[in-house]
XYZ file of C-alpha atoms in Angstrom:
531
model
C 0.111 -0.019 0.068
C 1.531 3.441 -1.008
C 1.725 6.814 0.722
C -0.639 8.124 -2.182
C -3.770 5.768 -1.073
C -7.070 7.922 -0.755
C -10.233 7.556 0.925
C -13.321 9.145 0.677
C -13.625 12.912 1.370
C -16.518 12.497 3.877
C -14.638 9.886 5.700
C -11.693 12.411 6.151
C -13.877 14.988 7.322
C -15.427 12.888 9.874
C -12.079 11.756 11.532
C -11.115 15.405 11.508
C -14.169 16.335 13.515
C -13.879 13.511 16.078
C -10.317 14.733 16.453
C -11.168 18.562 16.943
C -14.301 17.389 19.284
C -11.531 15.370 21.518
C -9.071 17.600 21.671
C -11.567 20.286 22.976
C -13.164 17.985 25.394
C -9.746 16.848 26.760
C -8.746 20.585 26.905
C -11.872 21.586 28.963
C -10.880 18.645 31.310
C -7.639 19.857 32.006
C -8.526 23.644 32.436
C -11.308 22.025 34.889
C -8.364 20.607 37.085
C -5.914 23.700 36.846
C -8.573 25.963 38.154
C -9.623 23.811 40.679
C -5.957 22.755 42.335
C -4.291 26.104 42.454
C -4.127 25.867 46.177
C -2.536 22.874 46.536
C 0.536 22.474 48.504
C 2.178 20.862 45.381
C 1.271 23.602 43.257
C 2.346 26.719 45.208
C 6.206 26.225 44.359
C 5.706 25.771 40.786
C 2.931 28.864 40.241
C 3.891 31.868 39.930
C 1.807 35.307 39.556
C 1.031 36.111 35.965
C -1.305 38.106 33.650
C -5.043 38.028 33.129
C -5.472 37.778 37.344
C -4.373 33.887 37.178
C -1.034 32.399 38.202
C 1.413 30.891 35.669
C 3.161 27.489 35.550
C 6.795 27.994 35.813
C 7.673 24.188 36.183
C 9.656 23.999 33.379
C 13.042 25.461 33.946
C 14.534 25.505 30.637
C 11.703 27.166 29.170
C 11.555 29.876 31.952
C 15.490 30.175 31.666
C 15.526 30.800 27.954
C 12.229 33.151 27.431
C 11.948 34.578 31.084
C 15.119 34.744 33.279
C 18.006 34.998 30.567
C 16.032 36.202 27.658
C 18.204 39.513 27.867
C 21.505 37.709 28.031
C 20.735 35.572 25.193
C 19.391 38.356 22.990
C 22.505 40.441 23.700
C 24.609 37.698 22.777
C 23.017 36.680 19.552
C 22.163 40.316 18.258
C 25.894 40.912 18.837
C 26.425 37.913 16.425
C 24.261 39.203 13.907
C 25.586 42.542 13.945
C 29.119 41.854 13.284
C 28.449 38.749 11.015
C 26.712 41.430 8.857
C 29.339 44.189 8.796
C 31.917 41.337 7.635
C 29.857 39.714 4.849
C 29.745 43.016 3.860
C 33.245 44.170 4.439
C 35.145 40.645 3.862
C 32.860 38.018 2.864
C 35.945 35.662 2.837
C 36.848 35.929 6.491
C 33.306 35.478 7.979
C 33.819 32.248 9.583
C 37.270 33.812 11.140
C 34.659 36.312 12.628
C 32.261 34.268 13.829
C 34.839 32.124 15.588
C 36.787 35.087 17.187
C 33.336 36.354 18.461
C 32.135 33.151 19.784
C 35.456 32.975 21.247
C 35.010 36.450 23.313
C 31.484 35.455 24.272
C 32.421 32.464 25.843
C 35.522 34.250 27.537
C 33.259 37.125 28.973
C 30.338 34.716 30.089
C 32.564 31.917 31.546
C 36.371 32.826 31.897
C 39.693 31.569 31.218
C 39.734 28.398 32.733
C 36.408 27.205 30.859
C 38.057 28.315 27.617
C 41.281 26.278 28.459
C 39.061 23.123 29.264
C 37.179 23.150 26.129
C 40.183 23.792 23.857
C 41.940 21.001 25.907
C 39.318 18.481 24.329
C 39.616 20.088 20.843
C 43.436 19.810 20.789
C 43.287 15.928 22.291
C 40.323 15.019 19.697
C 42.191 16.905 16.615
C 45.439 14.975 17.745
C 43.884 11.627 17.722
C 41.945 12.585 14.155
C 45.601 12.924 12.704
C 46.251 9.016 13.125
C 42.915 8.490 11.075
C 41.750 5.549 13.006
C 37.981 5.662 13.228
C 37.456 3.374 16.342
C 40.127 4.952 18.147
C 38.351 8.745 17.628
C 35.242 6.972 18.611
C 36.543 5.605 21.972
C 38.221 8.730 22.632
C 35.420 11.197 22.366
C 33.379 8.602 24.296
C 35.693 8.311 27.062
C 35.994 12.554 26.975
C 32.001 12.589 27.242
C 32.187 10.172 30.005
C 34.274 12.432 32.147
C 31.158 14.739 32.593
C 28.911 11.766 33.687
C 30.779 10.197 36.697
C 32.704 11.407 39.604
C 35.450 12.773 40.421
C 35.675 13.933 37.049
C 32.609 15.937 37.203
C 33.362 17.950 40.263
C 36.551 18.745 39.307
C 36.130 20.188 35.832
C 33.155 22.227 37.106
C 35.461 23.879 39.827
C 37.527 25.073 36.854
C 34.878 27.545 36.052
C 35.023 30.922 37.195
C 32.505 33.617 38.236
C 29.122 33.171 40.025
C 26.708 33.775 36.959
C 23.484 32.103 37.567
C 23.568 30.282 34.423
C 26.973 29.000 34.694
C 26.517 25.261 35.205
C 23.567 25.145 32.464
C 26.142 26.701 30.112
C 29.071 24.742 31.302
C 27.613 21.110 30.398
C 26.022 22.354 27.549
C 29.054 23.937 26.014
C 31.637 21.126 26.907
C 28.954 18.062 25.643
C 28.284 19.832 22.232
C 31.738 20.433 21.997
C 33.017 16.817 22.412
C 30.047 15.632 19.927
C 31.401 18.371 17.463
C 35.098 17.235 17.953
C 34.106 13.669 17.527
C 32.363 14.726 14.082
C 35.561 16.573 13.098
C 37.651 13.601 13.886
C 35.677 11.080 12.151
C 35.302 13.454 8.769
C 39.233 13.760 8.652
C 39.694 10.030 9.075
C 37.228 9.764 5.888
C 39.432 12.622 4.083
C 41.773 10.954 1.693
C 44.312 13.805 1.011
C 45.957 15.670 3.917
C 44.034 16.928 7.153
C 41.910 19.532 7.958
C 43.616 22.234 10.174
C 42.777 22.641 13.819
C 41.761 26.157 12.731
C 38.619 24.873 11.052
C 38.146 23.080 14.186
C 37.924 25.973 16.102
C 35.785 27.733 13.653
C 33.120 24.868 13.808
C 33.207 24.723 17.188
C 33.030 28.384 18.468
C 30.285 29.295 16.391
C 28.283 31.088 18.979
C 24.572 30.172 17.712
C 25.276 26.361 17.953
C 28.034 26.366 20.898
C 25.853 26.002 24.062
C 22.513 24.616 23.055
C 23.024 23.243 19.678
C 21.734 21.898 17.367
C 24.555 19.744 16.321
C 25.615 20.443 12.388
C 27.723 17.704 11.205
C 31.358 19.347 9.980
C 31.181 18.262 6.625
C 28.048 20.234 6.032
C 29.340 23.135 8.379
C 32.616 23.295 6.463
C 30.837 23.432 2.981
C 28.312 25.903 3.737
C 30.754 28.026 6.006
C 33.601 28.486 3.408
C 31.047 28.833 0.237
C 31.755 32.073 -1.623
C 28.645 32.838 -3.032
C 26.703 34.476 -0.238
C 23.554 35.809 -2.492
C 20.070 34.785 -1.503
C 16.964 33.772 -3.144
C 14.026 36.335 -3.902
C 11.989 35.063 -0.953
C 14.843 33.805 1.281
C 15.118 36.924 3.724
C 10.884 37.031 4.039
C 11.075 33.457 4.911
C 13.781 34.324 7.657
C 11.597 37.167 9.115
C 8.282 35.130 8.752
C 10.086 32.489 10.696
C 11.173 35.049 13.690
C 7.616 36.425 13.830
C 6.070 32.636 14.040
C 8.609 31.824 16.668
C 7.631 35.023 18.781
C 4.064 34.358 18.232
C 4.542 30.698 19.548
C 6.338 31.981 22.650
C 3.837 34.391 23.663
C 0.641 31.573 22.777
C 2.642 29.399 25.139
C 3.195 31.762 27.729
C -0.736 32.504 27.613
C -1.550 28.510 27.786
C 0.644 28.373 30.943
C -2.055 30.534 32.589
C -4.572 28.240 32.110
C -3.320 24.620 31.574
C -0.990 23.824 34.154
C 0.182 20.347 32.350
C 3.797 20.726 33.878
C 2.733 20.758 37.575
C -0.009 18.186 37.422
C 1.876 15.179 36.490
C 4.241 15.861 39.705
C 1.119 15.431 41.960
C 0.372 11.583 42.012
C -2.360 11.961 44.513
C -4.143 14.498 42.094
C -3.275 12.020 39.285
C -5.029 8.788 40.603
C -8.403 11.125 40.842
C -8.370 12.979 37.389
C -11.078 11.584 34.731
C -9.767 9.162 32.170
C -10.145 12.406 29.567
C -8.178 14.349 31.718
C -5.321 11.874 32.373
C -4.808 10.976 28.877
C -4.886 14.528 27.759
C -2.231 15.544 30.014
C 0.116 12.539 28.799
C -0.621 13.820 25.077
C -0.218 17.603 25.773
C 2.862 17.168 27.707
C 4.576 15.667 24.603
C 3.195 18.278 22.275
C 4.871 20.999 24.821
C 8.316 19.121 24.910
C 8.005 19.196 21.097
C 6.963 22.709 20.756
C 9.940 23.802 23.159
C 12.460 22.042 20.994
C 11.203 23.403 17.637
C 11.232 26.798 19.113
C 14.620 26.965 21.093
C 16.315 25.222 18.202
C 14.090 27.642 15.872
C 15.263 30.874 17.186
C 19.107 29.649 16.555
C 18.213 28.020 13.204
C 16.723 31.413 12.160
C 20.176 33.515 13.248
C 22.331 30.835 11.489
C 20.261 31.193 8.503
C 21.241 35.033 8.432
C 24.795 33.591 8.116
C 23.985 31.858 4.752
C 23.981 28.317 6.695
C 21.173 25.573 6.532
C 20.584 24.364 9.779
C 18.997 21.167 10.822
C 15.403 21.206 10.350
C 13.101 21.429 13.848
C 11.790 17.852 14.904
C 8.793 16.404 13.790
C 5.680 17.045 15.825
C 4.662 14.160 18.220
C 1.280 14.329 16.820
C 2.723 13.389 13.708
C 4.422 10.457 14.609
C 3.104 6.607 14.380
C 6.410 4.815 13.598
C 9.421 4.852 16.098
C 11.867 5.221 12.728
C 10.859 8.815 12.990
C 10.704 9.538 16.642
C 13.392 11.916 17.549
C 13.266 15.490 19.467
C 16.697 16.909 18.376
C 17.168 16.342 14.804
C 20.980 17.702 15.000
C 21.473 14.639 17.143
C 19.606 12.511 15.183
C 21.528 13.200 11.971
C 24.661 13.157 13.813
C 23.950 9.423 15.160
C 22.479 8.307 11.785
C 25.584 9.472 10.123
C 28.221 7.711 12.493
C 26.442 5.102 13.973
C 22.753 3.865 12.888
C 23.614 3.928 9.123
C 27.022 3.112 9.566
C 26.630 -0.208 11.431
C 22.786 -0.933 9.934
C 23.506 -0.654 6.134
C 19.785 -0.912 4.229
C 18.060 -1.325 7.834
C 16.860 -4.873 6.268
C 18.749 -7.213 8.234
C 17.466 -8.576 11.746
C 21.038 -8.769 13.363
C 22.373 -5.559 11.469
C 19.590 -3.487 12.869
C 19.836 -4.777 16.411
C 23.318 -4.000 16.691
C 23.097 -0.770 14.833
C 20.131 0.291 17.375
C 21.825 -1.005 20.535
C 25.113 0.866 19.688
C 22.942 4.037 18.950
C 20.866 4.193 22.264
C 24.041 3.043 24.218
C 25.751 6.629 22.892
C 22.463 8.116 23.566
C 22.461 6.934 27.402
C 25.641 8.071 27.788
C 24.831 11.521 26.341
C 21.783 12.138 28.608
C 23.666 10.482 31.559
C 22.710 6.886 32.594
C 20.014 6.411 34.988
C 17.011 4.176 35.753
C 14.307 6.521 33.653
C 17.113 6.697 30.543
C 17.544 3.123 30.670
C 14.062 2.276 30.203
C 13.363 4.885 28.096
C 16.240 3.743 25.720
C 15.104 0.105 26.034
C 11.223 0.658 25.046
C 12.359 2.829 22.223
C 15.203 0.661 21.193
C 12.563 -2.424 21.415
C 9.989 -0.447 19.365
C 12.481 0.253 16.477
C 13.288 -3.382 16.300
C 9.460 -4.477 16.646
C 8.843 -2.452 13.624
C 11.362 -4.175 11.626
C 10.200 -7.795 12.769
C 6.749 -6.746 11.701
C 7.747 -5.600 8.302
C 9.500 -8.850 7.596
C 6.564 -10.851 8.838
C 3.872 -8.957 7.163
C 5.829 -9.515 3.767
C 5.411 -13.168 4.089
C 2.594 -15.530 2.916
C -0.758 -15.407 3.570
C -0.126 -11.669 4.620
C 0.847 -10.607 1.230
C -1.946 -12.333 -0.201
C -4.596 -10.873 2.170
C -3.403 -7.170 1.235
C -3.177 -7.810 -2.130
C -6.802 -8.591 -2.312
C -7.898 -5.374 -0.363
C -8.552 -2.276 -1.925
C -5.769 0.301 -1.303
C -8.154 2.127 1.089
C -9.114 -0.777 2.856
C -5.292 -1.531 3.475
C -4.652 1.469 4.282
C -7.405 1.400 7.340
C -6.176 -1.936 8.432
C -2.563 -0.556 8.628
C -4.107 2.669 10.344
C -5.544 0.308 13.218
C -1.963 -1.042 14.076
C -0.302 2.199 13.554
C -2.925 3.694 16.527
C -1.343 1.041 18.791
C 1.989 2.169 17.790
C 1.144 5.627 18.542
C 0.296 5.268 22.072
C 3.558 3.151 22.343
C 5.418 6.039 21.464
C 3.509 8.366 23.842
C 3.795 5.878 26.925
C 7.546 5.450 26.487
C 8.493 9.117 26.076
C 6.480 9.860 28.999
C 8.781 7.724 31.169
C 11.175 10.439 30.302
C 9.426 13.545 30.131
C 7.313 12.928 33.448
C 8.233 9.848 35.579
C 8.033 6.072 35.535
C 4.935 6.248 38.009
C 3.089 8.693 35.338
C 3.593 6.382 32.705
C 2.502 3.564 34.509
C -0.586 5.024 36.129
C -1.494 6.056 32.287
C -1.081 2.895 30.925
C -2.979 1.124 33.656
C -5.851 3.590 33.375
C -5.986 3.113 29.499
C -5.981 -0.538 29.292
C -7.034 -1.896 32.603
C -8.981 0.258 34.487
C -10.791 2.146 32.120
C -11.434 -1.140 29.786
C -13.430 -1.235 27.775
C -14.872 2.214 27.251
C -12.146 4.340 27.772
C -9.931 2.113 25.826
C -12.117 1.716 23.060
C -12.723 5.525 22.573
C -9.082 6.526 23.141
C -7.847 4.163 20.354
C -10.799 5.271 17.826
C -9.678 8.708 18.448
C -6.286 8.135 18.069
C -7.412 6.091 14.840
C -9.017 9.296 13.446
C -5.500 11.165 14.212
C -3.603 8.643 12.612
C -6.060 8.831 9.288
C -5.604 12.467 9.372
C -1.910 12.521 9.363
C -1.765 9.902 6.650
C -4.159 11.695 4.333
C -1.678 15.012 5.146
C 1.486 13.062 4.155
C -0.269 11.886 1.017
C -1.141 15.510 0.162
C 2.126 16.475 0.449
C 3.586 13.226 -1.324
C 1.508 14.460 -4.128
C 2.687 18.024 -4.278
C 6.322 16.569 -3.916
C 5.700 13.880 -6.814
C 2.395 14.294 -8.337
C 1.135 11.003 -10.268
C 2.250 11.396 -14.255
C -0.534 12.533 -16.528
C -2.140 10.065 -18.801
C -1.051 10.508 -22.435
C -3.169 12.557 -24.623
C -5.240 10.979 -26.993
C -3.846 10.316 -30.348
C -5.778 11.145 -33.730
C -6.628 8.541 -36.202
C -7.306 9.634 -39.459
C -9.736 6.248 -39.849
C -11.026 5.676 -36.671
C -10.969 9.068 -34.922
C -9.555 9.983 -31.481
C -8.070 7.011 -29.687
C -6.487 6.708 -26.185
C -3.369 4.689 -26.109
C -3.748 2.179 -23.444
C -0.179 1.197 -22.900
C 2.189 4.156 -22.842
C 5.674 4.052 -24.187
C 8.113 2.343 -22.110
C 10.314 5.587 -21.569
C 7.301 7.162 -20.159
C 6.695 4.470 -17.376
C 8.062 5.482 -14.058
C 9.745 2.985 -12.019
C 8.484 2.248 -8.836
C 10.724 3.977 -5.828
C 10.125 2.141 -2.886
C 11.947 4.838 -0.755
C 8.997 7.184 -1.346
C 6.843 4.963 0.509
C 6.427 5.374 3.966
C 7.387 2.303 6.310
C 4.561 1.776 8.512
């Protein structure tokens, strides 16, 4: 069944209506719970006075850090970068990557001090020296061992003690800058191993690492992409490029304002921390909180990386795309909240070991190694280990299922169906896959107890009414997603038009039933979505 299989329009409209009503209904329940629980002791620590005569949910430290507490510092640093980059691109465009590096070094020096600069430079020099040997596994081992020093004692305390000053953002900037530095240095080292003639210079590594918009918070752009884009001589823009950049900036600003308004009415970040309250919530409110927390986490990642990406686009770079919305995910193969890390892992680990991803053992080895690095990146803990195990299992289970479904008698069964019916059957299985993704990621975003409570209420205590209703709404969601993907596929790769009728003087207009061989497009399996 291809991605272009269509359903009747009235059926798609019905699915969209059901989905809209379900979202409004769940929002209503969460709003009721938020308003009636303001006076609870567990809410007082995270609810602060806001606007509209209401209190605001401030439980997410990362969002508050970016867009409330330290927004002036971040805006000042990024504005300075944009100003100097613009001056350089006008006066001396051939030196723009060097100017970016110098400004980044000065900004890091001002905020974190000389000792921090020395620590980061030591990691750069170490991995650069190892890259000269051009042994791929040695670069990997060195990089992972260096990354381990930020996850275990006594190395963590010793390195953190080197940072000077009492800047409030110091600890966040310390771990962010060092962690991303090591990942960038590993990318540089691995690309240097692949280079056949000579080596990249250490200056190229410093330009790559100290590009300020990416330095502290990412996203990670692999060295080969950064090197090609930072050193291109043609700095001309397309006609609508600047308009698109301005539009992106306005959209991000609008989303930030919208999220702050929602925080005054929906306390989706504080509610999951109160287990006593969760046990008394209605099924709709609990399921809605589980879903909305994942949607919010995607919005946060999209806005944080989007703001930085907008700045980098002004520097004529093409940064990693924002993560795909959790609402649009029903396959584990597309589940990622940081596309930069995902691209890094796919390029150097997952695709390198997994090949075409059609072998069971190769896929198992590739996913185990990939999630092992993710565990080290996030820091080993019970929650991270459970999250990695379940997502690794889901990714492999999809391959096992596709292998089984490609055998008899399943192939014959599906061949006997219409494309629309095949799409409906697949959507049923995608429905269970969607909630597996939601529950597995709830372990990392909220807690194991919260995920267990949602699963118990959804599958056991709420059976059969809640289970059937929620799964039906999710089925409608999956069908709406498939319809959006179908329309996008038709725009990107429209079906070829039938040949024009030929005029025969003897018999009149006749339509050729068999187009020429050259006009018949070959089937491209890569254009069909893995389900």
